[in-house]
Coordinates of C-alpha atoms and ligand atoms in Angstrom, one line a residue:
M13 CA 14.4 -27.9 -23.3
A14 CA 11.5 -26.4 -21.5
E15 CA 12.4 -23.5 -19.3
R16 CA 12.0 -24.5 -15.6
Q17 CA 9.1 -22.9 -13.8
I18 CA 9.9 -19.7 -12.1
R19 CA 9.5 -19.8 -8.3
V20 CA 9.7 -16.5 -6.4
R21 CA 9.0 -15.6 -2.8
F22 CA 8.2 -12.6 -0.7
A23 CA 9.8 -13.0 2.7
P24 CA 8.8 -10.2 5.1
S25 CA 9.9 -10.1 8.7
P26 CA 6.8 -9.5 10.8
T27 CA 8.5 -6.8 12.9
G28 CA 6.4 -4.0 11.4
Y29 CA 3.5 -3.3 9.2
L30 CA 3.6 -3.9 5.4
H31 CA 5.2 -0.7 4.2
V32 CA 5.7 0.8 0.8
G33 CA 9.2 -0.8 0.2
G34 CA 8.1 -4.2 1.3
A35 CA 4.9 -4.0 -0.8
R36 CA 6.9 -3.0 -3.8
T37 CA 9.2 -6.0 -3.4
A38 CA 6.2 -8.3 -3.0
L39 CA 4.6 -6.7 -6.1
F40 CA 7.7 -7.2 -8.3
N41 CA 8.0 -10.8 -7.3
W42 CA 4.2 -11.3 -7.8
L43 CA 4.3 -9.6 -11.2
L44 CA 7.2 -11.8 -12.4
A45 CA 5.4 -14.9 -11.3
R46 CA 2.2 -13.9 -12.9
R47 CA 3.9 -12.8 -16.1
R48 CA 5.9 -16.0 -16.5
G49 CA 3.4 -18.5 -15.2
G50 CA 5.4 -19.0 -12.1
V51 CA 4.7 -19.6 -8.4
F52 CA 4.7 -16.9 -5.8
V53 CA 5.5 -18.2 -2.3
L54 CA 4.9 -16.2 0.9
R55 CA 7.3 -16.8 3.8
I56 CA 7.1 -15.1 7.1
E57 CA 10.6 -14.7 8.5
D58 CA 9.8 -14.9 12.1
T59 CA 12.9 -16.4 13.6
D60 CA 13.5 -13.2 15.6
R61 CA 10.9 -14.2 18.2
E62 CA 11.3 -11.1 20.2
R63 CA 10.7 -8.6 17.5
S64 CA 8.1 -10.6 15.5
S65 CA 4.4 -10.6 16.3
E66 CA 1.2 -12.2 15.3
V67 CA -0.4 -8.8 14.9
M68 CA 2.2 -7.7 12.4
T69 CA 2.0 -11.0 10.5
R70 CA -1.8 -10.5 10.2
A71 CA -1.3 -6.9 9.1
I72 CA 1.1 -8.0 6.4
L73 CA -1.3 -10.6 5.1
D74 CA -4.2 -8.2 5.2
G75 CA -2.1 -5.6 3.3
M76 CA -1.2 -8.1 0.6
E77 CA -4.8 -9.4 0.3
W78 CA -6.0 -5.8 -0.1
L79 CA -3.5 -5.1 -2.8
G80 CA -4.5 -8.3 -4.5
L81 CA -1.1 -9.9 -4.3
S82 CA -2.3 -13.5 -3.9
W83 CA 0.2 -16.1 -3.0
D84 CA 0.3 -19.6 -4.4
E85 CA 2.1 -21.3 -1.5
G86 CA 2.3 -20.5 2.2
P87 CA 2.3 -18.5 4.3
F88 CA 5.2 -20.6 5.6
H89 CA 6.9 -19.6 8.9
Q90 CA 10.6 -19.6 8.9
A91 CA 10.6 -20.5 12.6
D92 CA 9.0 -23.9 11.6
G93 CA 12.2 -24.7 9.7
V94 CA 14.7 -24.4 12.5
E95 CA 15.5 -28.2 12.6
R96 CA 16.2 -28.1 8.8
H97 CA 18.4 -25.0 9.2
R98 CA 20.4 -26.9 11.9
R99 CA 20.7 -30.0 9.7
D100 CA 22.0 -27.8 6.9
A101 CA 24.5 -26.2 9.3
L102 CA 25.7 -29.7 10.3
R103 CA 26.1 -30.7 6.7
L104 CA 28.4 -27.8 6.2
L105 CA 30.4 -29.0 9.2
E106 CA 30.6 -32.5 7.9
A107 CA 31.7 -31.3 4.4
G108 CA 34.4 -29.2 6.0
H109 CA 32.9 -25.9 5.0
A110 CA 32.2 -25.0 8.5
Y111 CA 34.1 -25.4 11.8
R112 CA 33.3 -25.3 15.5
C113 CA 34.2 -22.0 17.2
F114 CA 34.7 -22.2 21.0
C115 CA 35.6 -18.6 21.5
T116 CA 33.5 -17.1 24.3
P117 CA 31.6 -13.8 23.8
A118 CA 34.0 -12.2 26.3
E119 CA 37.0 -13.3 24.2
L120 CA 35.5 -12.1 21.0
E121 CA 34.5 -8.8 22.7
S122 CA 38.0 -8.1 23.8
K123 CA 39.4 -8.8 20.4
R124 CA 36.8 -6.5 18.9
A125 CA 37.7 -3.8 21.4
R126 CA 41.4 -4.2 20.6
A127 CA 40.8 -3.7 16.9
A128 CA 38.7 -0.7 17.6
G129 CA 41.5 0.8 19.8
A130 CA 44.0 0.3 17.0
Q131 CA 41.4 1.7 14.5
E132 CA 41.4 -1.5 12.5
A133 CA 38.4 -3.2 11.0
Y134 CA 37.6 -6.2 13.1
R135 CA 37.3 -9.6 11.4
Y136 CA 37.3 -13.0 13.2
D137 CA 40.9 -14.1 13.4
R138 CA 40.1 -17.8 12.7
N139 CA 41.5 -18.8 16.1
C140 CA 39.5 -22.0 16.2
L141 CA 40.3 -23.0 12.6
L142 CA 44.0 -22.4 13.0
R143 CA 44.6 -23.4 16.6
V144 CA 42.0 -26.1 17.4
S145 CA 42.6 -29.3 15.6
P146 CA 39.5 -31.2 14.3
E147 CA 40.2 -34.0 16.9
E148 CA 40.4 -31.5 19.7
A149 CA 37.2 -29.8 18.5
E150 CA 35.4 -33.2 18.5
R151 CA 36.7 -33.9 22.0
R152 CA 35.6 -30.5 23.4
A153 CA 32.2 -30.8 21.8
A154 CA 31.7 -34.3 23.2
A155 CA 32.7 -32.9 26.6
G156 CA 29.8 -30.4 26.3
Q157 CA 31.8 -27.2 25.7
P158 CA 29.5 -24.8 23.9
F159 CA 30.4 -23.9 20.3
A160 CA 29.1 -21.9 17.4
L161 CA 29.5 -23.0 13.8
R162 CA 31.4 -20.7 11.5
C163 CA 31.4 -20.9 7.7
H164 CA 35.0 -21.4 6.4
V165 CA 35.1 -18.8 3.7
P166 CA 37.4 -19.9 0.9
E167 CA 39.7 -17.8 -1.1
G168 CA 38.5 -16.2 -4.3
V169 CA 35.6 -14.0 -5.1
S170 CA 31.8 -14.3 -4.7
A171 CA 30.1 -12.8 -7.7
W172 CA 26.8 -12.9 -9.4
E173 CA 25.1 -11.5 -12.4
D174 CA 22.5 -9.3 -10.8
V175 CA 19.4 -8.9 -13.1
V176 CA 19.2 -5.2 -12.0
H177 CA 22.8 -4.1 -11.5
G178 CA 24.8 -6.4 -13.8
R179 CA 27.8 -8.2 -12.4
I180 CA 28.5 -7.7 -8.7
E181 CA 31.6 -9.0 -7.1
F182 CA 32.9 -9.3 -3.5
A183 CA 36.4 -10.4 -2.7
N184 CA 36.1 -13.3 -0.2
A185 CA 39.0 -11.8 1.7
E186 CA 36.6 -9.1 2.8
I187 CA 34.2 -11.6 4.3
E188 CA 34.9 -13.0 7.7
D189 CA 34.3 -16.6 8.7
F190 CA 30.7 -15.7 9.7
I191 CA 28.6 -17.7 12.2
V192 CA 25.9 -19.9 10.7
L193 CA 24.7 -21.6 13.9
R194 CA 24.9 -19.8 17.3
S195 CA 26.1 -21.6 20.4
D196 CA 22.5 -21.8 21.6
G197 CA 21.6 -23.8 18.5
T198 CA 19.8 -21.0 16.7
P199 CA 20.6 -20.5 13.0
V200 CA 21.6 -17.1 11.7
Y201 CA 19.6 -15.2 9.2
N202 CA 21.7 -15.9 6.1
L203 CA 21.7 -19.7 6.7
A204 CA 17.9 -19.7 7.4
V205 CA 17.2 -17.8 4.1
V206 CA 19.4 -20.1 2.0
S207 CA 18.0 -23.2 3.6
D208 CA 14.5 -22.1 3.0
D209 CA 15.1 -20.8 -0.5
L210 CA 16.6 -24.2 -1.4
D211 CA 13.8 -26.1 0.3
M212 CA 11.2 -24.0 -1.5
R213 CA 13.1 -24.4 -4.8
I214 CA 13.2 -20.6 -5.3
T215 CA 14.6 -19.7 -8.7
H216 CA 14.7 -15.9 -8.5
V217 CA 15.3 -13.7 -5.5
L218 CA 14.1 -10.1 -6.0
R219 CA 14.6 -8.0 -3.0
G220 CA 15.7 -4.6 -1.8
D221 CA 19.2 -3.2 -2.4
D222 CA 19.8 -3.2 1.3
H223 CA 20.3 -7.0 1.0
I224 CA 23.2 -6.8 -1.4
S225 CA 25.8 -7.3 1.4
N226 CA 24.1 -10.5 2.4
T227 CA 24.2 -12.0 -1.1
P228 CA 27.9 -13.0 -1.2
K229 CA 27.5 -14.9 2.1
Q230 CA 24.4 -16.6 0.8
I231 CA 26.2 -17.5 -2.4
L232 CA 29.0 -19.0 -0.4
L233 CA 26.5 -21.1 1.5
Y234 CA 24.8 -22.4 -1.7
R235 CA 28.1 -23.5 -3.0
A236 CA 29.2 -25.0 0.3
L237 CA 25.9 -27.0 0.3
G238 CA 26.7 -28.1 -3.3
Q239 CA 23.8 -26.2 -4.8
E240 CA 23.5 -23.5 -7.5
P241 CA 22.4 -20.1 -6.2
P242 CA 19.2 -18.7 -7.7
V243 CA 19.1 -15.6 -9.9
F244 CA 19.4 -12.5 -7.8
G245 CA 18.0 -9.0 -8.5
H246 CA 18.4 -6.1 -6.1
V247 CA 15.7 -3.5 -6.5
P248 CA 16.7 0.2 -5.8
M249 CA 15.7 1.9 -2.6
I250 CA 12.7 4.2 -2.4
L251 CA 13.6 7.8 -1.4
G252 CA 11.5 10.7 -0.2
P253 CA 11.4 13.9 -2.3
D254 CA 14.4 15.2 -0.2
G255 CA 16.6 12.3 -1.5
K256 CA 16.6 10.6 1.9
R257 CA 15.5 7.1 2.5
L258 CA 11.7 7.0 2.6
S259 CA 10.5 7.2 6.2
K260 CA 7.5 8.3 8.3
R261 CA 8.8 11.8 8.1
H262 CA 7.7 11.8 4.4
G263 CA 4.1 10.8 5.3
A264 CA 2.3 7.6 5.3
T265 CA 4.5 4.6 4.7
A266 CA 2.3 1.7 5.9
I267 CA 0.0 0.2 3.2
G268 CA -2.9 0.2 5.7
E269 CA -2.8 4.0 6.0
Y270 CA -3.4 4.3 2.3
R271 CA -6.3 2.0 2.6
E272 CA -7.7 4.1 5.3
Q273 CA -7.2 7.2 3.3
G274 CA -9.6 5.8 0.6
L275 CA -7.1 4.9 -2.1
L276 CA -7.9 2.2 -4.6
P277 CA -5.7 -0.8 -4.2
W278 CA -5.1 -1.1 -7.9
A279 CA -4.1 2.6 -8.1
L280 CA -1.6 1.9 -5.4
V281 CA -0.4 -1.1 -7.2
N282 CA 0.1 1.0 -10.3
F283 CA 2.0 3.6 -8.3
L284 CA 4.2 1.0 -6.6
A285 CA 5.0 -0.7 -9.9
L286 CA 6.4 2.6 -11.2
L287 CA 8.7 2.9 -8.2
G288 CA 11.7 1.4 -9.7
W289 CA 10.2 -0.2 -12.9
S290 CA 9.5 1.5 -16.1
P291 CA 7.3 0.2 -19.0
G292 CA 9.6 1.7 -21.5
T293 CA 7.0 4.2 -22.7
D294 CA 5.6 7.5 -21.3
E295 CA 2.4 5.8 -20.3
E296 CA 1.7 5.8 -16.6
I297 CA -1.8 4.5 -16.0
F298 CA -1.9 0.8 -15.9
D299 CA -4.4 -1.6 -14.6
V300 CA -3.2 -4.8 -13.0
P301 CA -3.6 -7.1 -16.0
E302 CA -1.6 -4.6 -18.1
L303 CA 1.2 -4.5 -15.5
I304 CA 1.3 -8.3 -15.7
A305 CA 1.5 -8.2 -19.4
R306 CA 4.3 -5.7 -19.5
F307 CA 6.4 -6.5 -16.5
S308 CA 9.9 -7.6 -17.2
L309 CA 13.1 -7.8 -15.2
E310 CA 14.9 -5.7 -17.8
G311 CA 12.5 -2.8 -17.0
I312 CA 13.7 -2.5 -13.4
N313 CA 15.8 0.6 -12.9
K314 CA 19.2 0.8 -11.3
K315 CA 18.6 4.3 -9.9
S316 CA 16.6 4.8 -6.7
A317 CA 13.0 5.8 -7.0
I318 CA 11.5 8.9 -5.6
F319 CA 8.2 8.7 -3.8
D320 CA 6.0 11.4 -5.1
S321 CA 2.7 11.6 -3.1
Q322 CA 1.2 14.1 -5.5
K323 CA 1.5 11.6 -8.3
L324 CA -0.1 9.0 -6.1
I325 CA -3.1 11.3 -5.6
W326 CA -3.3 12.0 -9.2
L327 CA -3.1 8.4 -10.3
N328 CA -5.8 7.5 -7.8
G329 CA -8.1 10.1 -9.3
Q330 CA -7.4 8.7 -12.8
H331 CA -8.2 5.2 -11.7
L332 CA -11.3 6.4 -9.9
T333 CA -12.7 8.1 -13.0
R334 CA -11.9 5.1 -15.2
A335 CA -13.3 2.4 -12.8
S336 CA -16.8 1.1 -13.5
A337 CA -19.3 1.7 -10.8
E338 CA -19.6 -2.1 -10.4
R339 CA -16.0 -2.4 -9.5
L340 CA -16.1 0.5 -7.0
E341 CA -19.4 -0.6 -5.4
P342 CA -18.0 -2.9 -2.8
L343 CA -15.3 -0.4 -1.7
V344 CA -17.8 2.5 -1.6
T345 CA -20.4 0.4 0.2
E346 CA -17.9 -0.7 2.9
R347 CA -17.1 2.9 3.6
L348 CA -20.6 4.2 3.5
V349 CA -21.6 1.5 6.1
A350 CA -18.5 2.3 8.2
A351 CA -19.4 6.0 8.2
G352 CA -22.9 5.2 9.4
I353 CA -24.4 6.8 6.3
A354 CA -26.2 3.8 4.9
N355 CA -26.8 0.2 5.7
A356 CA -25.5 -2.6 3.6
D357 CA -28.8 -4.4 3.0
A358 CA -30.6 -1.2 1.9
L359 CA -27.8 -0.5 -0.6
R360 CA -27.9 -4.0 -1.9
T361 CA -31.6 -3.7 -2.8
R362 CA -30.9 -0.6 -5.0
R363 CA -27.8 -1.6 -6.7
A364 CA -28.6 0.0 -10.0
W365 CA -29.3 3.3 -8.2
V366 CA -26.0 3.0 -6.2
H367 CA -24.1 2.5 -9.5
G368 CA -25.7 5.6 -10.9
L369 CA -24.7 7.5 -7.8
I370 CA -21.1 6.3 -8.0
D371 CA -20.9 7.3 -11.6
L372 CA -22.2 10.7 -10.8
L373 CA -19.7 11.3 -8.0
K374 CA -16.5 9.6 -9.0
V375 CA -15.4 12.2 -11.5
R376 CA -15.2 14.8 -8.9
A377 CA -13.4 12.6 -6.4
R378 CA -9.8 12.0 -5.7
N379 CA -10.4 9.1 -3.3
L380 CA -13.1 7.0 -1.9
D381 CA -13.6 9.3 1.0
D382 CA -14.5 12.1 -1.4
I383 CA -17.2 9.9 -2.8
V384 CA -18.5 9.0 0.6
R385 CA -18.6 12.7 1.7
Q386 CA -20.4 13.6 -1.5
A387 CA -22.8 10.7 -1.2
R388 CA -24.1 11.7 2.2
P389 CA -26.9 14.0 0.9
Y390 CA -28.4 11.2 -1.3
L391 CA -28.6 8.8 1.6
A392 CA -28.6 10.4 5.0
E393 CA -31.8 11.8 6.5
A394 CA -30.2 15.1 7.6
I395 CA -27.3 17.1 6.3
D396 CA -25.1 19.9 7.5
Y397 CA -24.8 23.0 5.5
E398 CA -21.2 24.1 4.9
Q399 CA -20.5 27.5 6.3
E400 CA -18.9 28.9 3.2
A401 CA -21.7 27.7 0.9
V402 CA -24.3 29.3 3.2
Q403 CA -22.4 32.6 3.3
K404 CA -22.1 32.7 -0.4
H405 CA -25.5 31.5 -1.6
W406 CA -27.9 32.0 1.3
K407 CA -26.6 35.5 2.1
H408 CA -30.1 37.0 2.0
P409 CA -32.2 34.3 3.7
A410 CA -35.6 36.0 3.2
Q411 CA -35.2 36.5 -0.5
V412 CA -33.7 33.0 -1.0
R413 CA -36.5 31.4 1.0
Q414 CA -39.1 33.1 -1.1
R415 CA -37.5 32.0 -4.3
L416 CA -37.0 28.4 -3.1
A417 CA -40.5 28.2 -1.7
A418 CA -41.9 29.1 -5.2
L419 CA -39.7 26.5 -6.8
R420 CA -40.6 23.8 -4.2
Q421 CA -44.3 24.4 -4.9
R422 CA -43.8 23.9 -8.6
Y423 CA -41.6 20.9 -8.3
A424 CA -44.1 19.2 -6.0
G425 CA -46.7 19.5 -8.7
L426 CA -44.6 18.0 -11.5
E427 CA -45.7 14.9 -13.2
R428 CA -42.3 13.9 -14.5
W429 CA -39.1 14.0 -12.6
D430 CA -36.4 14.1 -15.2
E431 CA -33.6 16.5 -16.0
Q432 CA -35.3 18.1 -18.9
T433 CA -38.6 18.8 -17.0
L434 CA -36.8 20.0 -13.9
E435 CA -34.6 22.4 -15.8
A436 CA -37.5 23.8 -17.8
E437 CA -39.5 24.3 -14.7
L438 CA -36.7 26.0 -12.8
R439 CA -36.1 28.4 -15.7
A440 CA -39.8 29.2 -15.9
V441 CA -39.9 30.0 -12.2
A442 CA -36.8 32.2 -12.5
D443 CA -38.4 34.1 -15.3
E444 CA -41.6 34.6 -13.3
L445 CA -39.6 35.9 -10.4
G446 CA -37.7 38.1 -12.7
T447 CA -34.3 36.7 -11.8
A448 CA -31.5 34.6 -13.4
A449 CA -31.6 30.8 -13.2
G450 CA -28.3 30.9 -11.2
K451 CA -30.1 32.7 -8.4
L452 CA -32.1 29.6 -7.9
I453 CA -29.6 27.0 -8.8
H454 CA -26.9 27.9 -6.3
P455 CA -29.2 28.2 -3.3
L456 CA -30.9 25.0 -4.4
R457 CA -27.6 23.2 -4.5
V458 CA -26.8 24.3 -0.9
S459 CA -30.3 23.2 0.1
L460 CA -30.0 19.7 -1.4
T461 CA -26.3 18.9 -0.7
G462 CA -25.2 21.4 1.9
M463 CA -22.2 22.2 -0.4
A464 CA -21.3 24.8 -2.9
V465 CA -20.0 22.3 -5.4
S466 CA -21.8 19.3 -6.8
P467 CA -22.6 17.5 -10.0
G468 CA -25.1 19.3 -12.3
I469 CA -28.1 20.3 -10.2
F470 CA -30.6 18.5 -12.4
E471 CA -28.7 15.3 -12.2
V472 CA -28.5 15.8 -8.4
L473 CA -32.3 16.2 -8.3
V474 CA -33.0 13.1 -10.4
T475 CA -30.5 10.9 -8.4
M476 CA -31.9 12.2 -5.2
G477 CA -35.4 11.5 -6.2
R478 CA -38.5 13.6 -5.8
E479 CA -39.4 12.6 -2.3
L480 CA -36.0 13.2 -0.7
A481 CA -35.3 16.3 -2.7
L482 CA -38.6 17.9 -1.5
R483 CA -37.8 16.9 2.1
R484 CA -34.4 18.5 1.7
L485 CA -36.0 21.6 0.4
D486 CA -38.4 21.7 3.3
A487 CA -35.5 21.4 5.7
A488 CA -33.7 24.2 3.9
L489 CA -36.7 26.5 4.0
A490 CA -36.9 25.9 7.8
A491 CA -33.2 26.6 8.2
L492 CA -33.6 29.8 6.1
E493 CA -36.4 30.9 8.3
R494 CA -34.3 30.4 11.4
R495 CA -31.5 32.4 9.8
E496 CA -33.9 35.2 9.0
R497 CA -35.0 35.3 12.7
E498 CA -31.4 35.2 13.9
A499 CA -30.3 38.1 11.6
P500 CA -33.4 40.4 11.6
S501 CA -31.4 43.4 10.5
S502 CA -29.8 41.9 7.5
P503 CA -30.4 44.3 4.5
D504 CA -32.9 42.1 2.7
T505 CA -35.3 42.2 5.6
V506 CA -35.2 46.0 6.0
V507 CA -38.5 47.5 5.1
P508 CA -38.1 50.0 2.2
G509 CA -38.2 53.5 3.4
A510 CA -37.6 52.7 7.1
P511 CA -34.8 54.6 8.8
P512 CA -31.5 52.7 9.0
A513 CA -30.9 50.8 12.2
A514 CA -29.1 52.8 14.9
Ligands
LIG19 N1 13.2 -10.9 5.7 C1 13.9 -10.0 4.9 C2 13.4 -8.6 5.1 O1 12.2 -8.5 5.5 C3 13.9 -10.4 3.5 C4 14.9 -11.5 3.2 C5 15.1 -11.7 1.7 O2 14.2 -11.3 0.9 O3 16.0 -12.5 1.4 O4 14.0 -7.7 4.8

């Protein structure tokens, strides 16, 4: 018989941004669906009206889109299913798996307080099951007395074969007759989830370990509704390096923050996949198609995962180096435009050049912001000179200016503007000035990029192009002249033989 199609879902509550744990849950479900030709459903669990917001829903969708976790069905809104949730609660009542509870909040509160006083665990005492006959319950309901519906938990155990943890078992005696429909007619969370998962024909529920305690109740509801529960898998929690549950104290936890920081979405996907799943080898760098090809439920770990931000930075650098310029182009362009360094149309007309620039810079970058920072000298009209670079390589402005002026003149007269010609010419000028090539290269780098570190200087010159490179050199010569004037007593301007300054 053909295996039935896998249907999974991601069911975030829009009470906060998409965070690392949620994104990891979404990813595992998505990978399973993609691996097994299944369907990935997105359901927004917004029944808690007060805590849910449109803004958060939007942020969750944006985060998923950015990560590339495309959904096949939805987004559905749990709040739209309230009528069905109610109908399912009433089916439980009709089938005798639920009963009406007329206990008032005040009564329940005093029972709870009494249990607390006696240091006993509180559990509903089944007052309305044991002391209110079905006929009386009918009569009271018809007379308009408010009631909640409680699930009548049978004897026995609720157990399941968890795909991550193996068999998990709860004694039903430990589970109170929990409410499924409140007296104001609103369904409780566990009923809504089961009703929705049935309606959406979900076959596998992969979610965080924090939901384990909900699962026995949900299994009871499936059975009471005469249905088979789906396969459950509870994914281990994500911890910070200190072993405590990952939180803001450990740094960024919202996916949007990583986007802002200039991480590559597929690097973050790689990182998230390894939080609780292992490929069974030592390999760590996977692109999304590789993750899909390798993902399996058996590879999910039982042990909690540690969030290592250094590893994330490293992985991002690895992916950056490996990515083609073509793939990086839209991400880099977006940020160059946002930073006001370039305009999108101009970049589009020189795509081949942009690709060359990205290839030049990506190897020295750990994230997209590094690329943008390094790209500025090739695009912006003016640059700033980094203090440290200036102090190190423009220490003697008069001397440096004289050398660079000589080089500028020779470069301006060149017929060819390629690495070989530029290098030969620089070495010739250095020889003529009786100095080492480095004495020209380092100050030249500062002049062109404002930085002490850059790709090879001749690649820089070629990528920058003759016109801009010469303009940069002119600006540098002017800046050097200013420095000379500002520091007239610096040693390189002292006339030989003159008495030392007082
Ligand atoms: N809405 C729940 C949450 O955000 C998930 C429910 C589930 O996956 O069953 O934690």
